[in-house]
Coordinates of C-alpha atoms and ligand atoms in Angstrom, one line a residue:
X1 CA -178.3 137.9 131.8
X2 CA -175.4 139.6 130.1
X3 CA -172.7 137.2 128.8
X4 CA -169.6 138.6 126.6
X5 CA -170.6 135.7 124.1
X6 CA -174.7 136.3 122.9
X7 CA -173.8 134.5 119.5
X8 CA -172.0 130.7 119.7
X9 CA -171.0 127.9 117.3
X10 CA -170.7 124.3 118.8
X11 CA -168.8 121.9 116.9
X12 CA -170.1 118.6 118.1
X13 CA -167.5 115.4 117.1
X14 CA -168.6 111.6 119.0
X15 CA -164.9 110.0 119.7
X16 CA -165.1 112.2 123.1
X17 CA -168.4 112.3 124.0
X18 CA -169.8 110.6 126.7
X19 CA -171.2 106.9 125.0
X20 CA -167.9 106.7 122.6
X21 CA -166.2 103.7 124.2
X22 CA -164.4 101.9 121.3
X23 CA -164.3 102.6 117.8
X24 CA -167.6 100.5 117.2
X25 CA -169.5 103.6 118.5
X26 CA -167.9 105.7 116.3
X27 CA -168.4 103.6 113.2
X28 CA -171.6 103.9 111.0
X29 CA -174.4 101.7 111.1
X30 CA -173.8 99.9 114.5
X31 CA -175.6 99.4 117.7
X32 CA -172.8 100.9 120.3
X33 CA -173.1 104.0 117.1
X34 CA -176.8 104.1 117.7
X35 CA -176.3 104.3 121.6
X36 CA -173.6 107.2 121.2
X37 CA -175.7 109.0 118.9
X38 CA -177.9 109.1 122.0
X39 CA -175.4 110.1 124.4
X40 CA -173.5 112.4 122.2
X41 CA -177.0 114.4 121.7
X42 CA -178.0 114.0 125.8
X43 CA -174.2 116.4 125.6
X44 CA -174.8 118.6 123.4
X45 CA -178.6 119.2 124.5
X46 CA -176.8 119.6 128.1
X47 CA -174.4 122.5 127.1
X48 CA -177.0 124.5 124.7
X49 CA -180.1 124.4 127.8
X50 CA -177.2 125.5 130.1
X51 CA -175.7 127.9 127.3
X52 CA -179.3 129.8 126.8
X53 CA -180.0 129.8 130.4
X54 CA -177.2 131.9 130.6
X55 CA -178.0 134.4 128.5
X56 CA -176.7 133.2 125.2
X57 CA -179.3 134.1 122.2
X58 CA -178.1 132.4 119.1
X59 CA -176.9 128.7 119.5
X60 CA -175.9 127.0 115.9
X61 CA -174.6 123.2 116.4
X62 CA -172.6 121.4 113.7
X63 CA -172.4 117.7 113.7
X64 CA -168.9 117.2 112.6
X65 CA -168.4 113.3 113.0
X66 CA -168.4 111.3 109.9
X67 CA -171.6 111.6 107.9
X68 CA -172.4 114.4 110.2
X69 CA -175.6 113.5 111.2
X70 CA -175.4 111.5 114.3
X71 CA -177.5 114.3 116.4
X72 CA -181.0 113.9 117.3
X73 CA -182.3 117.5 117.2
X74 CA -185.7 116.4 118.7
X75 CA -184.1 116.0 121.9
X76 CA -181.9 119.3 122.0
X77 CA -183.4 123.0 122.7
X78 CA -185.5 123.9 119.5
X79 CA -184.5 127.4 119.7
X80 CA -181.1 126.3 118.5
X81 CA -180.1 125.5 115.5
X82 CA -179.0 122.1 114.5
X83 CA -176.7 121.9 111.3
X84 CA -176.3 118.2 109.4
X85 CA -174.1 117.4 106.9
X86 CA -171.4 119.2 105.1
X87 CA -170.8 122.3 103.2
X88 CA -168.6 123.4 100.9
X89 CA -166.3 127.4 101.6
X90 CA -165.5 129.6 102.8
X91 CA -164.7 127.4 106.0
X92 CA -164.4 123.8 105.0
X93 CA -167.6 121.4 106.2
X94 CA -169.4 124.6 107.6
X95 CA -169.9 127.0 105.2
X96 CA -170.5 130.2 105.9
X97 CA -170.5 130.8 109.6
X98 CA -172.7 133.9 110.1
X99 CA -172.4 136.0 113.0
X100 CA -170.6 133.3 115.5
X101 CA -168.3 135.3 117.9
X102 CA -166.8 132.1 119.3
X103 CA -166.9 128.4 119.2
X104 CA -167.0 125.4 121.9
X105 CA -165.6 122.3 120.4
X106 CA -167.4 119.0 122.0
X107 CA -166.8 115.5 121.7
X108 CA -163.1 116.0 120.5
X109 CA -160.4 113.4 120.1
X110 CA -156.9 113.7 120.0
X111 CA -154.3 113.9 117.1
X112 CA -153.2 110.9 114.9
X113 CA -150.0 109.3 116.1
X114 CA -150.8 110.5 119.7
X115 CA -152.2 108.5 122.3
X116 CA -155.5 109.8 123.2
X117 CA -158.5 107.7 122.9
X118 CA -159.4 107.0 119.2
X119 CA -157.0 109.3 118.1
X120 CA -157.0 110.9 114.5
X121 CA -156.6 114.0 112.6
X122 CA -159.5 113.7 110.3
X123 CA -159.1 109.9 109.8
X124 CA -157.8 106.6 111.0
X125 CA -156.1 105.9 108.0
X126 CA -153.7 109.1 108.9
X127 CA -151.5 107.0 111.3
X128 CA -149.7 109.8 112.2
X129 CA -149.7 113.4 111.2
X130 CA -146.7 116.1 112.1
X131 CA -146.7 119.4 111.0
X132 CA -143.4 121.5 111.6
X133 CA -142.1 118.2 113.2
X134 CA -145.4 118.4 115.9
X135 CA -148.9 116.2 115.9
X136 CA -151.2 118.4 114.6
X137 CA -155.4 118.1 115.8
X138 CA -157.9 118.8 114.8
X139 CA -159.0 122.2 116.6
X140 CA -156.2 123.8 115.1
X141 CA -158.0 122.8 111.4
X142 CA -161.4 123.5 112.5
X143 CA -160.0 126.8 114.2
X144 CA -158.3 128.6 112.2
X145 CA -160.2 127.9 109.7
X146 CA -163.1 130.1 111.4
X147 CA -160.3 132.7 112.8
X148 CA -160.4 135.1 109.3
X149 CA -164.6 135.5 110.9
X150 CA -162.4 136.3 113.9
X151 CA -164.9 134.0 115.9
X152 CA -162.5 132.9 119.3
X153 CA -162.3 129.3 120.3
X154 CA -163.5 129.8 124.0
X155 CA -164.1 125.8 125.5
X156 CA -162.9 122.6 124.1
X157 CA -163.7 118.9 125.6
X158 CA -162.3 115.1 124.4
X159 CA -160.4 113.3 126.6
X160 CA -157.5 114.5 128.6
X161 CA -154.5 114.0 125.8
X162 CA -157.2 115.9 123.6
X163 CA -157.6 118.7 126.5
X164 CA -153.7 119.4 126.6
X165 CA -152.8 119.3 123.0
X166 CA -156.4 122.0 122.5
X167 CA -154.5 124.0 125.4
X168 CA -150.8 124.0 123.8
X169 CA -151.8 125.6 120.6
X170 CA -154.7 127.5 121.6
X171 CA -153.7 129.8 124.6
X172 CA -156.1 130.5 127.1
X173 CA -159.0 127.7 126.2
X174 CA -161.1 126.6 128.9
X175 CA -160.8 122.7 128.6
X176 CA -163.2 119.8 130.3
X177 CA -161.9 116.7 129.8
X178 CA -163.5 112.8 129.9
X179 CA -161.9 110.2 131.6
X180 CA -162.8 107.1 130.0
X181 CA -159.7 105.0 131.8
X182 CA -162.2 103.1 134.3
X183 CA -164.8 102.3 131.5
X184 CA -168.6 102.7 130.9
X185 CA -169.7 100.8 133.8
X186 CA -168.1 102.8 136.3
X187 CA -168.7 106.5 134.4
X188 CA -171.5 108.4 135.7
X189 CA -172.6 110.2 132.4
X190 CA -175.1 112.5 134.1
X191 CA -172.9 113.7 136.5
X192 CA -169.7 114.6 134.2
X193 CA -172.5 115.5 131.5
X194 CA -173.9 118.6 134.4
X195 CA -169.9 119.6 134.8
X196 CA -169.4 119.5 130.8
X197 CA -172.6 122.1 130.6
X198 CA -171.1 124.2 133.9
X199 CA -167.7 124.2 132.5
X200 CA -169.1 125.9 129.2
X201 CA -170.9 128.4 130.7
X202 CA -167.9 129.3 132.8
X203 CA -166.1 129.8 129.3
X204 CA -168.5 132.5 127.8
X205 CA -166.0 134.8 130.4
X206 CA -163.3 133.3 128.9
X207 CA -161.5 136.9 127.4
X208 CA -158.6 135.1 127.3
X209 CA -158.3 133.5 123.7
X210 CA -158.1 134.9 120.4
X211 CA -159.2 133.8 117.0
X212 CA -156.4 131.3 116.2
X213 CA -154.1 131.5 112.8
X214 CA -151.0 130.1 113.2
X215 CA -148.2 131.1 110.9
X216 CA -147.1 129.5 107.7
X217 CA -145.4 127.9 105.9
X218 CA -146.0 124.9 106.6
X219 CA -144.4 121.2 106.6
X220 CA -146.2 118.2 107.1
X221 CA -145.5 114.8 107.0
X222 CA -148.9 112.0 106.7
X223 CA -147.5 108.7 107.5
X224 CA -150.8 106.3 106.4
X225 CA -152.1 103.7 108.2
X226 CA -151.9 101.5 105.2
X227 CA -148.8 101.5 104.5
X228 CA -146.3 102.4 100.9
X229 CA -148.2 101.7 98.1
X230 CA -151.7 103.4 99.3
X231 CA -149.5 106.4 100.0
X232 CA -147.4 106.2 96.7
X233 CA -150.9 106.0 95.0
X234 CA -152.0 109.2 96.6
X235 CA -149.0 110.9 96.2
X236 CA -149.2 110.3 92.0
X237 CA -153.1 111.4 92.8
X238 CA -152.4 114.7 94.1
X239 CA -148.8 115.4 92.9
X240 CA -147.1 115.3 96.7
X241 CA -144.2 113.9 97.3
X242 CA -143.5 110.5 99.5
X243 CA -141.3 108.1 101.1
X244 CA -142.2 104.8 101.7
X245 CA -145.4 105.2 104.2
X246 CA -145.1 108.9 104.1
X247 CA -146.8 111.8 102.1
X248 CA -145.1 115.3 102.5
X249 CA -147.2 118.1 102.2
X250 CA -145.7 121.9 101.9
X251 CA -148.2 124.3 102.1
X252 CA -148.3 127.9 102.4
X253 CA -150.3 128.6 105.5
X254 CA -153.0 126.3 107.6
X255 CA -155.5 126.6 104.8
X256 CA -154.3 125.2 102.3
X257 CA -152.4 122.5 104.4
X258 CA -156.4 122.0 105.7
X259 CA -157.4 121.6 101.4
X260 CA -154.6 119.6 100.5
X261 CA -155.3 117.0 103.5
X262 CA -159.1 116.8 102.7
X263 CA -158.3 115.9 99.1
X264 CA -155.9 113.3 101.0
X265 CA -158.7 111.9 103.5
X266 CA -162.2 112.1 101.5
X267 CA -161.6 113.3 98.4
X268 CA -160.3 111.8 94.7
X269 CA -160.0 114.2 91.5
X270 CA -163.0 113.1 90.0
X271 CA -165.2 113.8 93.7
X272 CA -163.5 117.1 94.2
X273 CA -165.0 117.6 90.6
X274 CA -168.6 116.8 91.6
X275 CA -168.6 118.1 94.7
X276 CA -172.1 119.7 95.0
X277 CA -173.6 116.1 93.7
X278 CA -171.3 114.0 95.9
X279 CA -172.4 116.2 99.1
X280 CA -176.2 115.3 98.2
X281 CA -175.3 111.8 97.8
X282 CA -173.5 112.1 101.5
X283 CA -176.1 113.6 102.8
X284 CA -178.6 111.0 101.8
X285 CA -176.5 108.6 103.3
X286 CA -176.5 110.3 106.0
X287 CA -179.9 111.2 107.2
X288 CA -180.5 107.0 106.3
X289 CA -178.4 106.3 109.1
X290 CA -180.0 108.8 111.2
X291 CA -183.2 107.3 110.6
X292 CA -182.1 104.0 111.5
X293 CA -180.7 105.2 114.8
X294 CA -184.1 106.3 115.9
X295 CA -185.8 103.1 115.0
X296 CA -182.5 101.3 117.1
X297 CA -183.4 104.1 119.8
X298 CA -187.2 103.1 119.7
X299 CA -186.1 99.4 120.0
X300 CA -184.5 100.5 122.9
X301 CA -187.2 102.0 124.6
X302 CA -190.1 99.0 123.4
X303 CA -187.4 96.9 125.7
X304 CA -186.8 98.8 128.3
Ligands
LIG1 ZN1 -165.5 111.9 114.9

C-alpha cells in the first residue's frame, strides 16, 4: 500500500496512555507502574501492527517517560524498532533521528499549570510553565526540536486538554484524545485502543502539518512546585533570574529555552559535566526497573 509517510518516529510518554490513572502509575517502581507499562505497550503495539499494515516500512519507537524504559518490546511488532533510554544531540533524549519523515506522539499529557490529567511540562516540580505569557507542552519541545530534520508532527494523543493545546500550536495535527473522566472501571481499553491505532493510520494522509519551529525570542517564566528557596537555589545554579517561586528564563529561540529547562529539571553542573557516565548510570536504572515489571507482569499471569 502506498502511504505519503514509509518512514515514522513514535514518541511514546505513559501519563496518557490507556492504564495511567493516577500518578502512582506513572511513578517508578510501583504496581499500578507495572500494570501501565503493560497497557502503555498493548498501545503502542496497537498503532505500530496497524501503522505497518498500512504500508509503513520503517517504525522507530522512543520511550520518552521517565527512565524511558517502561516498553515491553517482546510484545510489540519486531520489525520495529524499540529505542530505551536517553541520548544526548543533536535532538535532546533522541539523538540522532535518521531518516524519520514524521512523528506521532502517544501517551501525552498536558502542560504544567494547566488542567489536564497529570499535567507537566517535563516535571511535576514545574508547577507552572508560561512562555510568551502562554502554558507551554511538551510537543512543542519534543517538536521542534525534530523540525531542523524537517520530520512533520502528523498525530498526537493524551487526554482532551492535551489534544487541544497539541492542536493550538501545531496546525493541522490529527489528535485522538482519552477520556479518563468516568475512570478505569468503566473504560474499555480495547476498544479506544483499536480507535487510537485507526486514528493514526488516518494521519499518515495528514499533508496538512509542517515541521514545527516557532519563532524566538523567547520569555518564560518556571514557577516551581516547591516553592522560593528551591527556585532561588536554582536560579544561583544556572545564573537565571527569580522572584519569589519564579525562575525567568530568556532564550533566544525554542532550543535553547528546551537546554536551559533540562539543566532546570534533570540536570546540576556537575551532571551536565558527566553526562555520558550519568546516562549509563540512568540507563542501568532503568532497564532494573524494566526487569522488575516483567517479574510483576509474570506474577500477574501465575494469578490469573
Ligand atoms: Zn511521562
Amino acid at each position: 500500500m502506498r502511504t505519503r509517510y514509509k518512514r515514522l518516529l513514535i514518541i511514546a510518554d505513559i501519563e496518557g496512555s490507556s492504564g495511567c490513572w493516577d500518578y502512582r502509575s506513572a511513578s517508578f517502581m510501583t504496581p499500578e507502574w507495572a500494570r501501565a507499562c503493560v497497557a502503555m505497550t498493548l498501545d503502542v503495539a496497537a498503532v505500530v501492527t496497524a501503522l505497518f499494515k498500512a504500508g509503513v516500512a520503517h517504525i522507530t519507537v522512543k520511550d520518552f517517560h521517565r527512565t524511558a524504559y517502561n516498553l515491553l518490546p517482546e510484545m510489540i511488532d519486531p520489525d520495529s524498532k524499540i529505542v530505551h533510554g536517553y541520548r544526548r544531540g543533536p535532538v535532546p533524549g533522541l539523538g540522532d533521528p535518521g531518516q524519520t519523515q514524521a512523528v506521532i506522539f502517544l501517551g501525552m499529557h498536558a502542560a504544567s499549570g494547566t488542567d489536564g490529567f497529570l499535567a507537566h511540562t517535563l516535571t511535576s516540580r514545574i508547577a507552572q510553565l508560561k512562555v510568551n505569557a502562554k502554558p507551554m507542552a511538551e510537543i512543542e519541545l519534543f517538536a521542534s526540536a525534530l523540525a531542523p530534520f524537517e520530520i512533520r508532527p502528523i498525530f498526537f494523543s493524551g487526554c482532551p486538554v492535551a489534544c487541544e493545546q497539541a492542536g493550538a500550536v501545531v496546525e493541522g495535527i490529527s489528535t485522538y484524545p482519552i477520556d479518563k473522566t468516568a475512570g478505569p472501571e468503566r473504560f474499555d481499553a480495547q476498544t479506544w485502543r483499536t480507535g487510537l491505532a485507526a486514528a493514526a493510520v488516518a494521519s499518515l494522509e495528514n499533508d496538512l502539518t509542517e515541521p514545527y519551529l516557532p519563532r524566538g525570542p523567547m520569555r518564560a517564566l518556571a514557577k516551581m512546585r516547591d516553592g522560593a528557596a528551591v527556585a532561588r537555589k536554582l536560579a544561583i545554579r544556572w545564573n537565571l533570574d527569580c522572584q519569589d517561586d519564579q525562575l525567568l528564563i530568556k532564550a533566544a529561540h525554542i532550543r535553547e529555552l528546551y537546554m536551559a529547562l533540562i539543566r532546570i529539571c534533570y540536570l546540576t553542573p556537575l551532571t551536565e559535566k558527566m553526562l555520558p557516565i550519568c546516562l549509563l548510570a540512568y540507563d542501568l536504572w532503568g532497564r532494573i526497573g524494566l526487569a522488575w515489571v516483567r517479574r510483576q507482569k509474570l506474577k500477574q499471569l501465575q494469578l490469573t
